[in-house]
């Protein structure tokens, strides 16, 4: 394999969490084949004192600890030796939500992903590196590693050669390249045709592809309208 199609460096206090689930299944095979690459640096290795300190108490008081800007900066400089063009991303609940259109952009660039712990990282190092702040959703996790893995998984599955059927990624929820753009997906059914007294919808058994297409699009629209009306509103805007 020549150059990977997508490369990332994760900065973390828990390097053993990587590649974690991304070392298995399709992403894992693609990693082995060199379709994408992932390196992990331990933020603690960039600490300079004998206690290997990475955090300190917050100015202004309050509970918890803050990751020190000088240590995070040194770790980023370390990552830049591996990925000189890397865009620095910080996973944080304060960031922009991770969406499919954002994933489509990020899969095309090298990423240096900072995984926070404790209360997060010093604001100044975020500004100094003009970090792209990304949130996995409106809830608080204990660290940025799971968000980083989620971001990487979303990018990697879009790379050519990762998912067998190129088509499988086109018709899914949120995909931006089809008539289902921005909609939730329609429901799926497989054999048997009757299970626990529940029937597969007739249309799907009809073999009429036009009808099936119309039914699926209708299902996508009605499910989205019921569950995520804001997705339809945002689409119109
Ligand atoms: N004090 C912070 C939460 C810190 S949680 C706040 O209230 O905003 C510790 C770390 O976990 C964060 O620095 C961040 O890197 C990560 N994290 C937690 N929840 C996250 C989310 N929803 N999206 C992305 N990263 C998250």
PDB file of C-alpha atoms and ligand atoms in Angstrom:
ATOM      1  CA  UNK A   1       0.000   0.000   0.000  1.00  0.00           C
ATOM      2  CA  UNK A   2       1.278   3.478  -0.801  1.00  0.00           C
ATOM      3  CA  UNK A   3      -0.060   6.502   1.075  1.00  0.00           C
ATOM      4  CA  UNK A   4      -3.041   5.990   3.420  1.00  0.00           C
ATOM      5  CA  UNK A   5      -6.197   7.773   2.213  1.00  0.00           C
ATOM      6  CA  UNK A   6      -6.770   9.172   5.700  1.00  0.00           C
ATOM      7  CA  UNK A   7      -4.408   9.650   8.656  1.00  0.00           C
ATOM      8  CA  UNK A   8      -4.937  10.637  12.255  1.00  0.00           C
ATOM      9  CA  UNK A   9      -2.978  11.041  15.474  1.00  0.00           C
ATOM     10  CA  UNK A  10      -4.887  10.767  18.753  1.00  0.00           C
ATOM     11  CA  UNK A  11      -3.536  12.584  21.834  1.00  0.00           C
ATOM     12  CA  UNK A  12      -4.762  10.897  24.980  1.00  0.00           C
ATOM     13  CA  UNK A  13      -3.913   9.896  28.532  1.00  0.00           C
ATOM     14  CA  UNK A  14      -5.187   6.406  27.685  1.00  0.00           C
ATOM     15  CA  UNK A  15      -3.409   5.230  24.521  1.00  0.00           C
ATOM     16  CA  UNK A  16      -4.572   1.642  25.173  1.00  0.00           C
ATOM     17  CA  UNK A  17      -8.078   2.751  24.173  1.00  0.00           C
ATOM     18  CA  UNK A  18      -6.827   2.979  20.549  1.00  0.00           C
ATOM     19  CA  UNK A  19      -7.474   1.565  18.029  1.00  0.00           C
ATOM     20  CA  UNK A  20      -9.874  -0.337  20.320  1.00  0.00           C
ATOM     21  CA  UNK A  21     -13.012  -1.208  18.365  1.00  0.00           C
ATOM     22  CA  UNK A  22     -11.470   0.263  15.199  1.00  0.00           C
ATOM     23  CA  UNK A  23      -8.894  -2.552  15.226  1.00  0.00           C
ATOM     24  CA  UNK A  24     -11.705  -5.016  14.460  1.00  0.00           C
ATOM     25  CA  UNK A  25     -14.084  -5.690  11.593  1.00  0.00           C
ATOM     26  CA  UNK A  26     -13.967  -3.576   8.423  1.00  0.00           C
ATOM     27  CA  UNK A  27     -12.128  -0.590   9.932  1.00  0.00           C
ATOM     28  CA  UNK A  28      -9.559  -2.970  11.449  1.00  0.00           C
ATOM     29  CA  UNK A  29      -8.942  -4.736   8.139  1.00  0.00           C
ATOM     30  CA  UNK A  30      -8.579  -1.378   6.396  1.00  0.00           C
ATOM     31  CA  UNK A  31      -6.114  -0.259   9.089  1.00  0.00           C
ATOM     32  CA  UNK A  32      -4.079  -3.434   8.539  1.00  0.00           C
ATOM     33  CA  UNK A  33      -4.112  -2.882   4.783  1.00  0.00           C
ATOM     34  CA  UNK A  34      -2.907   0.704   5.229  1.00  0.00           C
ATOM     35  CA  UNK A  35      -6.036   2.300   3.712  1.00  0.00           C
ATOM     36  CA  UNK A  36      -5.987   4.554   6.771  1.00  0.00           C
ATOM     37  CA  UNK A  37      -3.449   5.109   9.543  1.00  0.00           C
ATOM     38  CA  UNK A  38      -3.742   5.884  13.228  1.00  0.00           C
ATOM     39  CA  UNK A  39      -0.986   6.775  15.681  1.00  0.00           C
ATOM     40  CA  UNK A  40      -1.486   7.483  19.359  1.00  0.00           C
ATOM     41  CA  UNK A  41       0.610   9.699  21.598  1.00  0.00           C
ATOM     42  CA  UNK A  42       0.378   9.652  25.381  1.00  0.00           C
ATOM     43  CA  UNK A  43      -0.081  13.224  26.591  1.00  0.00           C
ATOM     44  CA  UNK A  44       1.692  12.269  29.817  1.00  0.00           C
ATOM     45  CA  UNK A  45       4.911  11.635  27.879  1.00  0.00           C
ATOM     46  CA  UNK A  46       5.075  15.393  27.192  1.00  0.00           C
ATOM     47  CA  UNK A  47       5.033  16.352  30.852  1.00  0.00           C
ATOM     48  CA  UNK A  48       8.319  17.752  32.093  1.00  0.00           C
ATOM     49  CA  UNK A  49       8.276  17.358  35.892  1.00  0.00           C
ATOM     50  CA  UNK A  50       9.159  14.264  37.871  1.00  0.00           C
ATOM     51  CA  UNK A  51       5.547  13.605  38.872  1.00  0.00           C
ATOM     52  CA  UNK A  52       4.495  13.616  35.190  1.00  0.00           C
ATOM     53  CA  UNK A  53       1.847  16.244  35.930  1.00  0.00           C
ATOM     54  CA  UNK A  54      -0.609  17.035  33.137  1.00  0.00           C
ATOM     55  CA  UNK A  55      -3.299  18.991  35.006  1.00  0.00           C
ATOM     56  CA  UNK A  56      -3.716  21.738  37.575  1.00  0.00           C
ATOM     57  CA  UNK A  57      -6.541  23.392  39.515  1.00  0.00           C
ATOM     58  CA  UNK A  58      -8.730  25.925  37.708  1.00  0.00           C
ATOM     59  CA  UNK A  59      -8.210  29.677  38.034  1.00  0.00           C
ATOM     60  CA  UNK A  60     -11.361  31.160  39.516  1.00  0.00           C
ATOM     61  CA  UNK A  61     -11.941  28.120  41.668  1.00  0.00           C
ATOM     62  CA  UNK A  62     -14.358  25.261  41.334  1.00  0.00           C
ATOM     63  CA  UNK A  63     -14.053  21.527  41.337  1.00  0.00           C
ATOM     64  CA  UNK A  64     -12.016  19.396  39.005  1.00  0.00           C
ATOM     65  CA  UNK A  65      -8.737  19.860  37.212  1.00  0.00           C
ATOM     66  CA  UNK A  66      -7.735  21.476  33.933  1.00  0.00           C
ATOM     67  CA  UNK A  67      -5.229  20.028  31.466  1.00  0.00           C
ATOM     68  CA  UNK A  68      -2.224  22.344  31.196  1.00  0.00           C
ATOM     69  CA  UNK A  69      -1.747  24.330  27.965  1.00  0.00           C
ATOM     70  CA  UNK A  70       2.032  23.817  27.750  1.00  0.00           C
ATOM     71  CA  UNK A  71       1.693  20.022  27.939  1.00  0.00           C
ATOM     72  CA  UNK A  72      -1.113  19.868  25.360  1.00  0.00           C
ATOM     73  CA  UNK A  73       0.901  22.196  23.116  1.00  0.00           C
ATOM     74  CA  UNK A  74       3.988  19.964  23.369  1.00  0.00           C
ATOM     75  CA  UNK A  75       1.868  16.906  22.510  1.00  0.00           C
ATOM     76  CA  UNK A  76       0.448  18.715  19.463  1.00  0.00           C
ATOM     77  CA  UNK A  77       3.941  19.664  18.315  1.00  0.00           C
ATOM     78  CA  UNK A  78       4.848  15.986  18.703  1.00  0.00           C
ATOM     79  CA  UNK A  79       1.868  15.025  16.550  1.00  0.00           C
ATOM     80  CA  UNK A  80       2.837  17.611  13.912  1.00  0.00           C
ATOM     81  CA  UNK A  81       6.123  15.747  13.429  1.00  0.00           C
ATOM     82  CA  UNK A  82       3.987  12.803  12.278  1.00  0.00           C
ATOM     83  CA  UNK A  83       1.280  14.814  10.457  1.00  0.00           C
ATOM     84  CA  UNK A  84       2.735  18.237   9.541  1.00  0.00           C
ATOM     85  CA  UNK A  85      -0.511  19.279   7.802  1.00  0.00           C
ATOM     86  CA  UNK A  86      -2.743  17.910  10.577  1.00  0.00           C
ATOM     87  CA  UNK A  87      -5.828  19.939  11.520  1.00  0.00           C
ATOM     88  CA  UNK A  88      -6.121  20.028  15.299  1.00  0.00           C
ATOM     89  CA  UNK A  89      -9.505  18.879  16.561  1.00  0.00           C
ATOM     90  CA  UNK A  90     -10.648  18.996  20.182  1.00  0.00           C
ATOM     91  CA  UNK A  91     -13.510  16.749  21.245  1.00  0.00           C
ATOM     92  CA  UNK A  92     -15.697  18.727  23.667  1.00  0.00           C
ATOM     93  CA  UNK A  93     -19.388  19.100  24.561  1.00  0.00           C
ATOM     94  CA  UNK A  94     -18.883  22.825  23.814  1.00  0.00           C
ATOM     95  CA  UNK A  95     -18.086  22.101  20.147  1.00  0.00           C
ATOM     96  CA  UNK A  96     -20.144  22.012  16.982  1.00  0.00           C
ATOM     97  CA  UNK A  97     -22.199  18.820  16.750  1.00  0.00           C
ATOM     98  CA  UNK A  98     -20.629  16.014  14.708  1.00  0.00           C
ATOM     99  CA  UNK A  99     -22.811  15.643  11.614  1.00  0.00           C
ATOM    100  CA  UNK A 100     -22.509  13.699   8.369  1.00  0.00           C
ATOM    101  CA  UNK A 101     -21.626  16.793   6.278  1.00  0.00           C
ATOM    102  CA  UNK A 102     -18.805  17.564   8.733  1.00  0.00           C
ATOM    103  CA  UNK A 103     -17.592  13.948   8.555  1.00  0.00           C
ATOM    104  CA  UNK A 104     -17.554  14.193   4.745  1.00  0.00           C
ATOM    105  CA  UNK A 105     -15.146  17.128   5.021  1.00  0.00           C
ATOM    106  CA  UNK A 106     -12.929  15.715   7.763  1.00  0.00           C
ATOM    107  CA  UNK A 107     -12.339  12.395   6.005  1.00  0.00           C
ATOM    108  CA  UNK A 108     -10.326  14.317   3.389  1.00  0.00           C
ATOM    109  CA  UNK A 109      -7.781  15.836   5.765  1.00  0.00           C
ATOM    110  CA  UNK A 110      -5.176  14.674   8.291  1.00  0.00           C
ATOM    111  CA  UNK A 111      -6.467  14.971  11.851  1.00  0.00           C
ATOM    112  CA  UNK A 112      -4.727  15.516  15.179  1.00  0.00           C
ATOM    113  CA  UNK A 113      -7.404  14.708  17.732  1.00  0.00           C
ATOM    114  CA  UNK A 114      -7.076  15.957  21.305  1.00  0.00           C
ATOM    115  CA  UNK A 115      -8.969  13.834  23.837  1.00  0.00           C
ATOM    116  CA  UNK A 116      -9.718  15.784  26.996  1.00  0.00           C
ATOM    117  CA  UNK A 117     -10.045  14.401  30.510  1.00  0.00           C
ATOM    118  CA  UNK A 118     -10.965  16.001  33.851  1.00  0.00           C
ATOM    119  CA  UNK A 119     -12.727  19.363  33.242  1.00  0.00           C
ATOM    120  CA  UNK A 120     -11.094  19.734  29.838  1.00  0.00           C
ATOM    121  CA  UNK A 121      -8.122  21.696  28.487  1.00  0.00           C
ATOM    122  CA  UNK A 122      -6.949  25.296  29.018  1.00  0.00           C
ATOM    123  CA  UNK A 123      -8.817  27.689  26.689  1.00  0.00           C
ATOM    124  CA  UNK A 124      -5.607  29.351  25.474  1.00  0.00           C
ATOM    125  CA  UNK A 125      -4.203  26.242  23.818  1.00  0.00           C
ATOM    126  CA  UNK A 126      -7.541  25.805  21.993  1.00  0.00           C
ATOM    127  CA  UNK A 127      -7.187  29.331  20.592  1.00  0.00           C
ATOM    128  CA  UNK A 128      -3.433  29.075  19.949  1.00  0.00           C
ATOM    129  CA  UNK A 129      -3.935  26.079  17.654  1.00  0.00           C
ATOM    130  CA  UNK A 130      -7.238  27.340  16.244  1.00  0.00           C
ATOM    131  CA  UNK A 131      -8.723  23.974  17.179  1.00  0.00           C
ATOM    132  CA  UNK A 132     -11.879  22.740  15.566  1.00  0.00           C
ATOM    133  CA  UNK A 133     -14.085  21.929  18.571  1.00  0.00           C
ATOM    134  CA  UNK A 134     -16.446  19.019  17.954  1.00  0.00           C
ATOM    135  CA  UNK A 135     -19.149  17.533  20.194  1.00  0.00           C
ATOM    136  CA  UNK A 136     -20.476  14.000  19.967  1.00  0.00           C
ATOM    137  CA  UNK A 137     -23.811  15.135  21.407  1.00  0.00           C
ATOM    138  CA  UNK A 138     -25.535  16.911  24.241  1.00  0.00           C
ATOM    139  CA  UNK A 139     -24.303  14.779  27.109  1.00  0.00           C
ATOM    140  CA  UNK A 140     -21.073  14.606  29.061  1.00  0.00           C
ATOM    141  CA  UNK A 141     -18.716  11.654  28.782  1.00  0.00           C
ATOM    142  CA  UNK A 142     -15.719  11.107  31.018  1.00  0.00           C
ATOM    143  CA  UNK A 143     -13.173  11.625  28.253  1.00  0.00           C
ATOM    144  CA  UNK A 144     -12.671  12.493  24.600  1.00  0.00           C
ATOM    145  CA  UNK A 145     -11.538   8.995  23.570  1.00  0.00           C
ATOM    146  CA  UNK A 146     -14.991   7.576  22.750  1.00  0.00           C
ATOM    147  CA  UNK A 147     -15.910  10.742  20.789  1.00  0.00           C
ATOM    148  CA  UNK A 148     -12.580  10.480  18.911  1.00  0.00           C
ATOM    149  CA  UNK A 149     -13.264   6.824  18.054  1.00  0.00           C
ATOM    150  CA  UNK A 150     -16.758   7.760  16.875  1.00  0.00           C
ATOM    151  CA  UNK A 151     -15.364  10.527  14.649  1.00  0.00           C
ATOM    152  CA  UNK A 152     -12.701   8.196  13.214  1.00  0.00           C
ATOM    153  CA  UNK A 153     -15.210   5.415  12.578  1.00  0.00           C
ATOM    154  CA  UNK A 154     -17.528   7.801  10.738  1.00  0.00           C
ATOM    155  CA  UNK A 155     -14.627   8.975   8.511  1.00  0.00           C
ATOM    156  CA  UNK A 156     -13.049   5.593   7.853  1.00  0.00           C
ATOM    157  CA  UNK A 157     -16.216   3.811   6.701  1.00  0.00           C
ATOM    158  CA  UNK A 158     -16.524   6.356   3.875  1.00  0.00           C
ATOM    159  CA  UNK A 159     -13.080   5.596   2.423  1.00  0.00           C
ATOM    160  CA  UNK A 160     -13.063   3.589  -0.795  1.00  0.00           C
ATOM    161  CA  UNK A 161     -12.287  -0.077  -0.125  1.00  0.00           C
ATOM    162  CA  UNK A 162     -13.440  -0.103   3.502  1.00  0.00           C
ATOM    163  CA  UNK A 163     -17.054  -1.166   3.060  1.00  0.00           C
ATOM    164  CA  UNK A 164     -17.413  -3.874   0.399  1.00  0.00           C
ATOM    165  CA  UNK A 165     -20.436  -2.527  -1.439  1.00  0.00           C
ATOM    166  CA  UNK A 166     -19.708   1.099  -2.305  1.00  0.00           C
ATOM    167  CA  UNK A 167     -23.466   1.523  -2.499  1.00  0.00           C
ATOM    168  CA  UNK A 168     -24.098   0.559   1.103  1.00  0.00           C
ATOM    169  CA  UNK A 169     -22.954   3.952   2.339  1.00  0.00           C
ATOM    170  CA  UNK A 170     -25.036   5.961  -0.116  1.00  0.00           C
ATOM    171  CA  UNK A 171     -28.570   5.217   1.018  1.00  0.00           C
ATOM    172  CA  UNK A 172     -28.155   5.580   4.748  1.00  0.00           C
ATOM    173  CA  UNK A 173     -29.510   7.993   7.306  1.00  0.00           C
ATOM    174  CA  UNK A 174     -28.004  11.466   6.884  1.00  0.00           C
ATOM    175  CA  UNK A 175     -26.154  10.622   3.686  1.00  0.00           C
ATOM    176  CA  UNK A 176     -25.653  13.787   1.677  1.00  0.00           C
ATOM    177  CA  UNK A 177     -25.522  12.356  -1.826  1.00  0.00           C
ATOM    178  CA  UNK A 178     -29.024  10.968  -2.408  1.00  0.00           C
ATOM    179  CA  UNK A 179     -32.705  11.836  -2.377  1.00  0.00           C
ATOM    180  CA  UNK A 180     -32.662  10.700   1.243  1.00  0.00           C
ATOM    181  CA  UNK A 181     -30.271  13.564   2.012  1.00  0.00           C
ATOM    182  CA  UNK A 182     -30.606  14.662   5.615  1.00  0.00           C
ATOM    183  CA  UNK A 183     -33.434  12.228   6.358  1.00  0.00           C
ATOM    184  CA  UNK A 184     -33.517   9.297   8.768  1.00  0.00           C
ATOM    185  CA  UNK A 185     -33.466   5.944   7.053  1.00  0.00           C
ATOM    186  CA  UNK A 186     -36.517   3.796   6.272  1.00  0.00           C
ATOM    187  CA  UNK A 187     -37.001   0.592   8.338  1.00  0.00           C
ATOM    188  CA  UNK A 188     -35.381  -2.707   7.305  1.00  0.00           C
ATOM    189  CA  UNK A 189     -36.785  -6.228   7.128  1.00  0.00           C
ATOM    190  CA  UNK A 190     -35.309  -9.634   6.291  1.00  0.00           C
ATOM    191  CA  UNK A 191     -36.526 -13.262   6.315  1.00  0.00           C
ATOM    192  CA  UNK A 192     -38.854 -14.729   7.548  1.00  0.00           C
ATOM    193  CA  UNK A 193     -41.833 -12.908   5.969  1.00  0.00           C
ATOM    194  CA  UNK A 194     -43.885 -13.427   9.150  1.00  0.00           C
ATOM    195  CA  UNK A 195     -42.221 -13.348  12.560  1.00  0.00           C
ATOM    196  CA  UNK A 196     -44.075 -13.441  15.901  1.00  0.00           C
ATOM    197  CA  UNK A 197     -47.228 -12.696  13.932  1.00  0.00           C
ATOM    198  CA  UNK A 198     -45.675  -9.554  12.442  1.00  0.00           C
ATOM    199  CA  UNK A 199     -45.757  -9.245   8.643  1.00  0.00           C
ATOM    200  CA  UNK A 200     -43.149  -7.677   6.408  1.00  0.00           C
ATOM    201  CA  UNK A 201     -44.941  -4.766   4.619  1.00  0.00           C
ATOM    202  CA  UNK A 202     -46.543  -6.049   1.396  1.00  0.00           C
ATOM    203  CA  UNK A 203     -44.824  -3.482  -0.808  1.00  0.00           C
ATOM    204  CA  UNK A 204     -41.418  -4.921   0.041  1.00  0.00           C
ATOM    205  CA  UNK A 205     -42.544  -8.382  -1.104  1.00  0.00           C
ATOM    206  CA  UNK A 206     -44.117  -7.058  -4.309  1.00  0.00           C
ATOM    207  CA  UNK A 207     -40.948  -7.008  -6.409  1.00  0.00           C
ATOM    208  CA  UNK A 208     -42.111  -3.648  -7.815  1.00  0.00           C
ATOM    209  CA  UNK A 209     -39.001  -1.502  -7.508  1.00  0.00           C
ATOM    210  CA  UNK A 210     -40.707   1.798  -8.242  1.00  0.00           C
ATOM    211  CA  UNK A 211     -43.299   1.156  -5.526  1.00  0.00           C
ATOM    212  CA  UNK A 212     -40.621   0.050  -3.099  1.00  0.00           C
ATOM    213  CA  UNK A 213     -38.631   3.215  -3.725  1.00  0.00           C
ATOM    214  CA  UNK A 214     -41.686   5.409  -3.158  1.00  0.00           C
ATOM    215  CA  UNK A 215     -42.640   3.501   0.010  1.00  0.00           C
ATOM    216  CA  UNK A 216     -39.140   3.835   1.433  1.00  0.00           C
ATOM    217  CA  UNK A 217     -38.920   7.543   0.736  1.00  0.00           C
ATOM    218  CA  UNK A 218     -42.326   8.038   2.362  1.00  0.00           C
ATOM    219  CA  UNK A 219     -41.177   6.082   5.417  1.00  0.00           C
ATOM    220  CA  UNK A 220     -38.017   8.177   5.601  1.00  0.00           C
ATOM    221  CA  UNK A 221     -40.003  11.388   5.457  1.00  0.00           C
ATOM    222  CA  UNK A 222     -42.658  10.395   7.980  1.00  0.00           C
ATOM    223  CA  UNK A 223     -40.155   8.967  10.469  1.00  0.00           C
ATOM    224  CA  UNK A 224     -38.022  12.090  10.219  1.00  0.00           C
ATOM    225  CA  UNK A 225     -41.059  14.342  10.624  1.00  0.00           C
ATOM    226  CA  UNK A 226     -42.139  12.410  13.729  1.00  0.00           C
ATOM    227  CA  UNK A 227     -38.771  11.924  15.396  1.00  0.00           C
ATOM    228  CA  UNK A 228     -36.525  14.747  14.201  1.00  0.00           C
ATOM    229  CA  UNK A 229     -38.662  17.540  12.742  1.00  0.00           C
ATOM    230  CA  UNK A 230     -35.727  19.952  12.992  1.00  0.00           C
ATOM    231  CA  UNK A 231     -33.863  17.964  10.320  1.00  0.00           C
ATOM    232  CA  UNK A 232     -36.584  18.777   7.801  1.00  0.00           C
ATOM    233  CA  UNK A 233     -36.734  22.395   8.931  1.00  0.00           C
ATOM    234  CA  UNK A 234     -32.951  22.761   8.627  1.00  0.00           C
ATOM    235  CA  UNK A 235     -33.047  21.234   5.154  1.00  0.00           C
ATOM    236  CA  UNK A 236     -35.509  23.823   3.894  1.00  0.00           C
ATOM    237  CA  UNK A 237     -33.570  26.749   5.334  1.00  0.00           C
TER     238      UNK A 237
HETATM  239  N1  LIG B   1     -16.320  20.220  31.931  1.00  0.00           N
HETATM  240  C1  LIG B   1     -16.685  19.845  30.607  1.00  0.00           C
HETATM  241  C2  LIG B   1     -16.807  18.324  30.459  1.00  0.00           C
HETATM  242  C3  LIG B   1     -15.526  17.605  30.661  1.00  0.00           C
HETATM  243  S1  LIG B   1     -15.673  15.907  30.308  1.00  0.00           S
HETATM  244  C4  LIG B   1     -18.001  20.491  30.226  1.00  0.00           C
HETATM  245  O1  LIG B   1     -18.903  20.573  31.067  1.00  0.00           O
HETATM  246  O2  LIG B   1     -18.165  20.897  29.059  1.00  0.00           O
HETATM  247  C5  LIG B   1     -14.004  15.494  29.983  1.00  0.00           C
HETATM  248  C6  LIG B   1     -13.610  15.419  28.525  1.00  0.00           C
HETATM  249  O3  LIG B   1     -14.427  14.485  27.866  1.00  0.00           O
HETATM  250  C7  LIG B   1     -13.756  16.705  27.719  1.00  0.00           C
HETATM  251  O4  LIG B   1     -12.628  17.504  27.823  1.00  0.00           O
HETATM  252  C8  LIG B   1     -13.943  16.191  26.321  1.00  0.00           C
HETATM  253  O5  LIG B   1     -12.692  15.969  25.689  1.00  0.00           O
HETATM  254  C9  LIG B   1     -14.624  14.840  26.528  1.00  0.00           C
HETATM  255  N2  LIG B   1     -16.073  14.872  26.257  1.00  0.00           N
HETATM  256  C10 LIG B   1     -17.052  14.698  27.171  1.00  0.00           C
HETATM  257  N3  LIG B   1     -18.267  14.756  26.613  1.00  0.00           N
HETATM  258  C11 LIG B   1     -18.075  14.961  25.299  1.00  0.00           C
HETATM  259  C12 LIG B   1     -18.953  15.131  24.187  1.00  0.00           C
HETATM  260  N4  LIG B   1     -20.279  15.106  24.319  1.00  0.00           N
HETATM  261  N5  LIG B   1     -18.399  15.334  22.976  1.00  0.00           N
HETATM  262  C13 LIG B   1     -17.062  15.389  22.819  1.00  0.00           C
HETATM  263  N6  LIG B   1     -16.191  15.244  23.837  1.00  0.00           N
HETATM  264  C14 LIG B   1     -16.674  15.033  25.064  1.00  0.00           C
END
